[in-house]
Amino acid sequence: MDSFRYVGAALVSTVWVLMGQGFAVSRYRKRAKIDYPQPYAEDAQVKANRDALLFNCAQRAHANTLENIPIIWATTVIVGLHMPVLAASVCGLWSLSRISYTFGYLTGDPKKRSTPLYGAGALGSLVYADKAEVQASRDAYLFNCAQRAHQNTLEVLPSILIIILVSGITFPKTSAAASLLFLASRVVYTRGYVSGDHRKRISILYHLNTLSVLGACLLVNVRS
């Protein structure tokens, strides 16, 4: 598949986007004098220093890209197996849209992040409600619960996608069943979290999903 090299080039373009965003984050962190491991500048820092605002904007643009990129990688590879030119074109356009999105954010006006090139998309957030808001509002606490459930899914998703794709080559039905179990377990996990009691996020379905993932890994290792 000679055309699949275009898919590889498109995927590499996403790496350049991430590297560029990472450079912007480091640059504005240094200029704003935000010490590690503080993920975002606080309100007082933003009001006192415009570089702190730009640091937050760069950090958020980078975080949003990290949220979306596992899905972009997976769909690009899967579609690319059958329609490599189309997959590479869409992935390349996505990389360009991320550049536009980032430069829009770095104006200091978050509204400018959504350009025609960026298009429509659901934007998540990795910013947590601060402790004062949580204490004053149950909705702020539930926001943190929903946000943590979302972030946890993003943390495990790359590994899950790789395991499903690799095991699916040899055991397609088992892999498909494991992926459906993962989706169901995430629904239950999220509903448990947004109940307001984080202990309810762990269910029998959650443990079954963990076992199925381990089983898929063992099957691949045994077969190989």
Short mmCIF file of C-alpha atoms in Angstrom, two decimals:
data_model
loop_
_atom_site.label_atom_id
_atom_site.label_comp_id
_atom_site.label_asym_id
_atom_site.label_seq_id
_atom_site.Cartn_x
_atom_site.Cartn_y
_atom_site.Cartn_z
CA MET A 1 0.00 0.00 0.00
CA ASP A 2 2.18 2.81 -1.33
CA SER A 3 -0.50 5.39 -0.52
CA PHE A 4 -0.36 4.53 3.18
CA ARG A 5 2.83 6.59 3.46
CA TYR A 6 0.58 9.64 3.24
CA VAL A 7 -1.17 8.44 6.39
CA GLY A 8 2.18 8.21 8.13
CA ALA A 9 3.09 11.73 7.07
CA ALA A 10 -0.26 13.05 8.29
CA LEU A 11 0.18 11.36 11.67
CA VAL A 12 3.65 12.87 11.99
CA SER A 13 2.10 16.30 11.40
CA THR A 14 0.11 15.87 14.62
CA VAL A 15 3.36 15.28 16.49
CA TRP A 16 4.72 18.60 15.18
CA VAL A 17 1.55 20.30 16.36
CA LEU A 18 1.98 18.86 19.85
CA MET A 19 5.65 19.86 19.93
CA GLY A 20 4.78 23.40 18.86
CA GLN A 21 2.10 23.69 21.52
CA GLY A 22 4.47 22.31 24.13
CA PHE A 23 7.05 24.92 23.17
CA ALA A 24 4.43 27.69 23.53
CA VAL A 25 3.43 26.39 26.96
CA SER A 26 7.06 26.32 28.13
CA ARG A 27 7.73 29.77 26.71
CA TYR A 28 4.82 31.45 28.48
CA ARG A 29 5.38 29.48 31.70
CA LYS A 30 8.89 30.93 31.83
CA ARG A 31 7.75 34.46 30.95
CA ALA A 32 4.93 34.36 33.50
CA LYS A 33 7.21 32.78 36.12
CA ILE A 34 4.74 29.98 36.87
CA ASP A 35 6.57 27.29 38.83
CA TYR A 36 6.16 23.57 38.23
CA PRO A 37 3.98 21.61 38.85
CA GLN A 38 1.28 24.32 38.82
CA PRO A 39 -0.82 23.43 35.75
CA TYR A 40 -2.57 26.79 35.32
CA ALA A 41 -2.03 30.34 36.54
CA GLU A 42 -4.42 31.43 39.29
CA ASP A 43 -6.82 34.37 38.91
CA ALA A 44 -4.56 36.73 40.85
CA GLN A 45 -1.60 35.87 38.62
CA VAL A 46 -3.66 36.36 35.47
CA LYS A 47 -4.85 39.79 36.61
CA ALA A 48 -1.33 40.87 37.48
CA ASN A 49 0.47 39.54 34.41
CA ARG A 50 -0.75 39.15 30.81
CA ASP A 51 1.85 36.45 30.23
CA ALA A 52 0.04 34.37 32.86
CA LEU A 53 -3.15 34.67 30.80
CA LEU A 54 -1.29 33.62 27.66
CA PHE A 55 0.23 30.70 29.58
CA ASN A 56 -3.28 29.53 30.49
CA CYS A 57 -4.38 29.92 26.87
CA ALA A 58 -1.39 27.94 25.56
CA GLN A 59 -1.89 25.26 28.21
CA ARG A 60 -5.56 24.90 27.41
CA ALA A 61 -4.95 24.66 23.65
CA HIS A 62 -2.38 21.94 24.31
CA ALA A 63 -4.66 20.06 26.70
CA ASN A 64 -7.60 20.13 24.28
CA THR A 65 -5.40 18.70 21.54
CA LEU A 66 -4.29 15.88 23.86
CA GLU A 67 -7.94 15.14 24.63
CA ASN A 68 -8.82 14.71 20.97
CA ILE A 69 -5.69 13.13 19.53
CA PRO A 70 -6.29 9.47 20.56
CA ILE A 71 -9.51 9.48 18.53
CA ILE A 72 -7.80 11.21 15.59
CA TRP A 73 -4.97 8.68 15.57
CA ALA A 74 -7.28 5.67 15.77
CA THR A 75 -9.72 6.84 13.08
CA THR A 76 -6.90 7.93 10.76
CA VAL A 77 -5.23 4.51 10.93
CA ILE A 78 -8.49 2.56 10.57
CA VAL A 79 -9.82 4.62 7.65
CA GLY A 80 -6.33 4.77 6.17
CA LEU A 81 -6.27 0.99 5.72
CA HIS A 82 -8.98 1.33 3.07
CA MET A 83 -8.84 4.99 1.98
CA PRO A 84 -5.34 6.26 2.78
CA VAL A 85 -5.50 9.48 0.75
CA LEU A 86 -8.79 10.51 2.33
CA ALA A 87 -7.58 9.63 5.83
CA ALA A 88 -4.31 11.52 5.33
CA SER A 89 -6.15 14.56 3.97
CA VAL A 90 -8.57 14.70 6.88
CA CYS A 91 -5.79 14.22 9.44
CA GLY A 92 -3.67 16.89 7.75
CA LEU A 93 -6.61 19.29 7.77
CA TRP A 94 -7.10 18.55 11.47
CA SER A 95 -3.46 19.47 12.13
CA LEU A 96 -3.90 22.75 10.28
CA SER A 97 -7.07 23.44 12.26
CA ARG A 98 -5.13 22.90 15.48
CA ILE A 99 -2.56 25.49 14.42
CA SER A 100 -5.35 27.99 13.75
CA TYR A 101 -6.99 27.03 17.06
CA THR A 102 -3.74 27.57 18.97
CA PHE A 103 -2.91 30.94 17.42
CA GLY A 104 -6.48 32.06 18.07
CA TYR A 105 -6.14 31.10 21.72
CA LEU A 106 -2.77 32.86 22.01
CA THR A 107 -4.34 36.21 21.16
CA GLY A 108 -5.49 36.18 24.78
CA ASP A 109 -9.14 36.11 23.70
CA PRO A 110 -10.41 32.50 23.96
CA LYS A 111 -13.35 33.33 21.67
CA LYS A 112 -10.91 33.62 18.77
CA ARG A 113 -9.89 29.97 19.06
CA SER A 114 -12.94 28.88 17.04
CA THR A 115 -12.05 29.92 13.51
CA PRO A 116 -13.69 28.73 10.26
CA LEU A 117 -10.73 26.37 9.81
CA TYR A 118 -11.16 24.96 13.27
CA GLY A 119 -14.84 24.30 12.61
CA ALA A 120 -17.31 22.95 15.05
CA GLY A 121 -16.22 20.61 17.80
CA ALA A 122 -16.97 19.69 21.35
CA LEU A 123 -14.44 21.26 23.63
CA GLY A 124 -13.57 19.60 26.93
CA SER A 125 -11.61 21.06 29.75
CA LEU A 126 -9.01 19.83 32.21
CA VAL A 127 -9.48 22.79 34.48
CA TYR A 128 -10.99 21.91 37.84
CA ALA A 129 -13.34 24.13 39.81
CA ASP A 130 -11.33 25.66 42.63
CA LYS A 131 -11.88 24.56 46.21
CA ALA A 132 -13.83 27.67 47.19
CA GLU A 133 -16.34 27.07 44.39
CA VAL A 134 -16.67 23.42 45.34
CA GLN A 135 -17.44 24.31 48.94
CA ALA A 136 -20.01 26.91 47.87
CA SER A 137 -21.76 24.94 45.15
CA ARG A 138 -22.66 21.28 44.74
CA ASP A 139 -22.78 21.84 40.98
CA ALA A 140 -19.10 22.81 41.08
CA TYR A 141 -18.35 19.57 42.94
CA LEU A 142 -20.31 17.55 40.38
CA PHE A 143 -18.42 19.37 37.64
CA ASN A 144 -15.18 18.13 39.18
CA CYS A 145 -16.58 14.60 39.33
CA ALA A 146 -17.65 14.68 35.68
CA GLN A 147 -14.35 16.24 34.69
CA ARG A 148 -12.33 13.60 36.51
CA ALA A 149 -14.36 10.81 34.88
CA HIS A 150 -13.67 12.38 31.50
CA GLN A 151 -9.97 12.80 32.19
CA ASN A 152 -9.60 9.23 33.44
CA THR A 153 -11.17 7.93 30.24
CA LEU A 154 -8.73 10.01 28.20
CA GLU A 155 -5.84 8.63 30.25
CA VAL A 156 -6.69 4.98 29.59
CA LEU A 157 -8.06 5.36 26.05
CA PRO A 158 -4.74 5.19 24.12
CA SER A 159 -3.81 1.88 25.80
CA ILE A 160 -7.29 0.46 25.24
CA LEU A 161 -7.26 1.42 21.54
CA ILE A 162 -3.86 -0.21 21.00
CA ILE A 163 -4.89 -3.41 22.79
CA ILE A 164 -8.17 -3.64 20.86
CA LEU A 165 -6.49 -3.02 17.49
CA VAL A 166 -3.64 -5.49 18.10
CA SER A 167 -5.79 -8.26 19.59
CA GLY A 168 -8.44 -7.67 16.90
CA ILE A 169 -6.04 -8.84 14.19
CA THR A 170 -6.05 -12.36 15.62
CA PHE A 171 -9.21 -12.40 17.75
CA PRO A 172 -11.66 -9.95 16.13
CA LYS A 173 -14.80 -11.17 17.91
CA THR A 174 -13.14 -11.25 21.32
CA SER A 175 -11.68 -7.81 20.70
CA ALA A 176 -15.07 -6.41 19.65
CA ALA A 177 -16.70 -7.85 22.77
CA ALA A 178 -13.98 -6.35 24.97
CA SER A 179 -14.45 -2.93 23.37
CA LEU A 180 -18.21 -3.03 23.99
CA LEU A 181 -17.55 -4.02 27.60
CA PHE A 182 -15.15 -1.08 27.91
CA LEU A 183 -17.81 1.34 26.63
CA ALA A 184 -20.42 -0.05 29.01
CA SER A 185 -18.02 0.11 31.96
CA ARG A 186 -17.21 3.76 31.16
CA VAL A 187 -20.89 4.66 31.17
CA VAL A 188 -21.34 3.05 34.60
CA TYR A 189 -18.07 4.61 35.83
CA THR A 190 -19.21 8.08 34.77
CA ARG A 191 -22.71 7.71 36.22
CA GLY A 192 -21.18 6.55 39.49
CA TYR A 193 -18.85 9.55 39.60
CA VAL A 194 -21.54 12.14 38.85
CA SER A 195 -23.70 10.74 41.65
CA GLY A 196 -21.44 12.85 43.87
CA ASP A 197 -19.99 9.81 45.64
CA HIS A 198 -16.73 8.93 43.90
CA ARG A 199 -16.74 5.47 45.50
CA LYS A 200 -19.67 4.50 43.27
CA ARG A 201 -17.51 4.78 40.17
CA ILE A 202 -16.07 1.30 40.85
CA SER A 203 -18.60 -1.36 39.89
CA ILE A 204 -18.58 -5.05 38.98
CA LEU A 205 -18.63 -3.99 35.32
CA TYR A 206 -15.52 -1.90 35.93
CA HIS A 207 -13.65 -4.93 37.30
CA LEU A 208 -14.90 -7.15 34.46
CA ASN A 209 -13.54 -4.66 31.97
CA THR A 210 -10.15 -4.69 33.69
CA LEU A 211 -10.09 -8.49 33.51
CA SER A 212 -11.10 -8.48 29.83
CA VAL A 213 -8.26 -6.09 28.97
CA LEU A 214 -5.75 -8.27 30.81
CA GLY A 215 -7.20 -11.31 29.05
CA ALA A 216 -6.78 -9.66 25.64
CA CYS A 217 -3.14 -8.92 26.46
CA LEU A 218 -2.53 -12.53 27.49
CA LEU A 219 -4.18 -13.88 24.33
CA VAL A 220 -1.95 -11.74 22.14
CA ASN A 221 1.19 -12.77 24.04
CA VAL A 222 0.29 -16.47 23.94
CA ARG A 223 -0.53 -16.37 20.23
CA SER A 224 2.66 -14.48 19.39
#
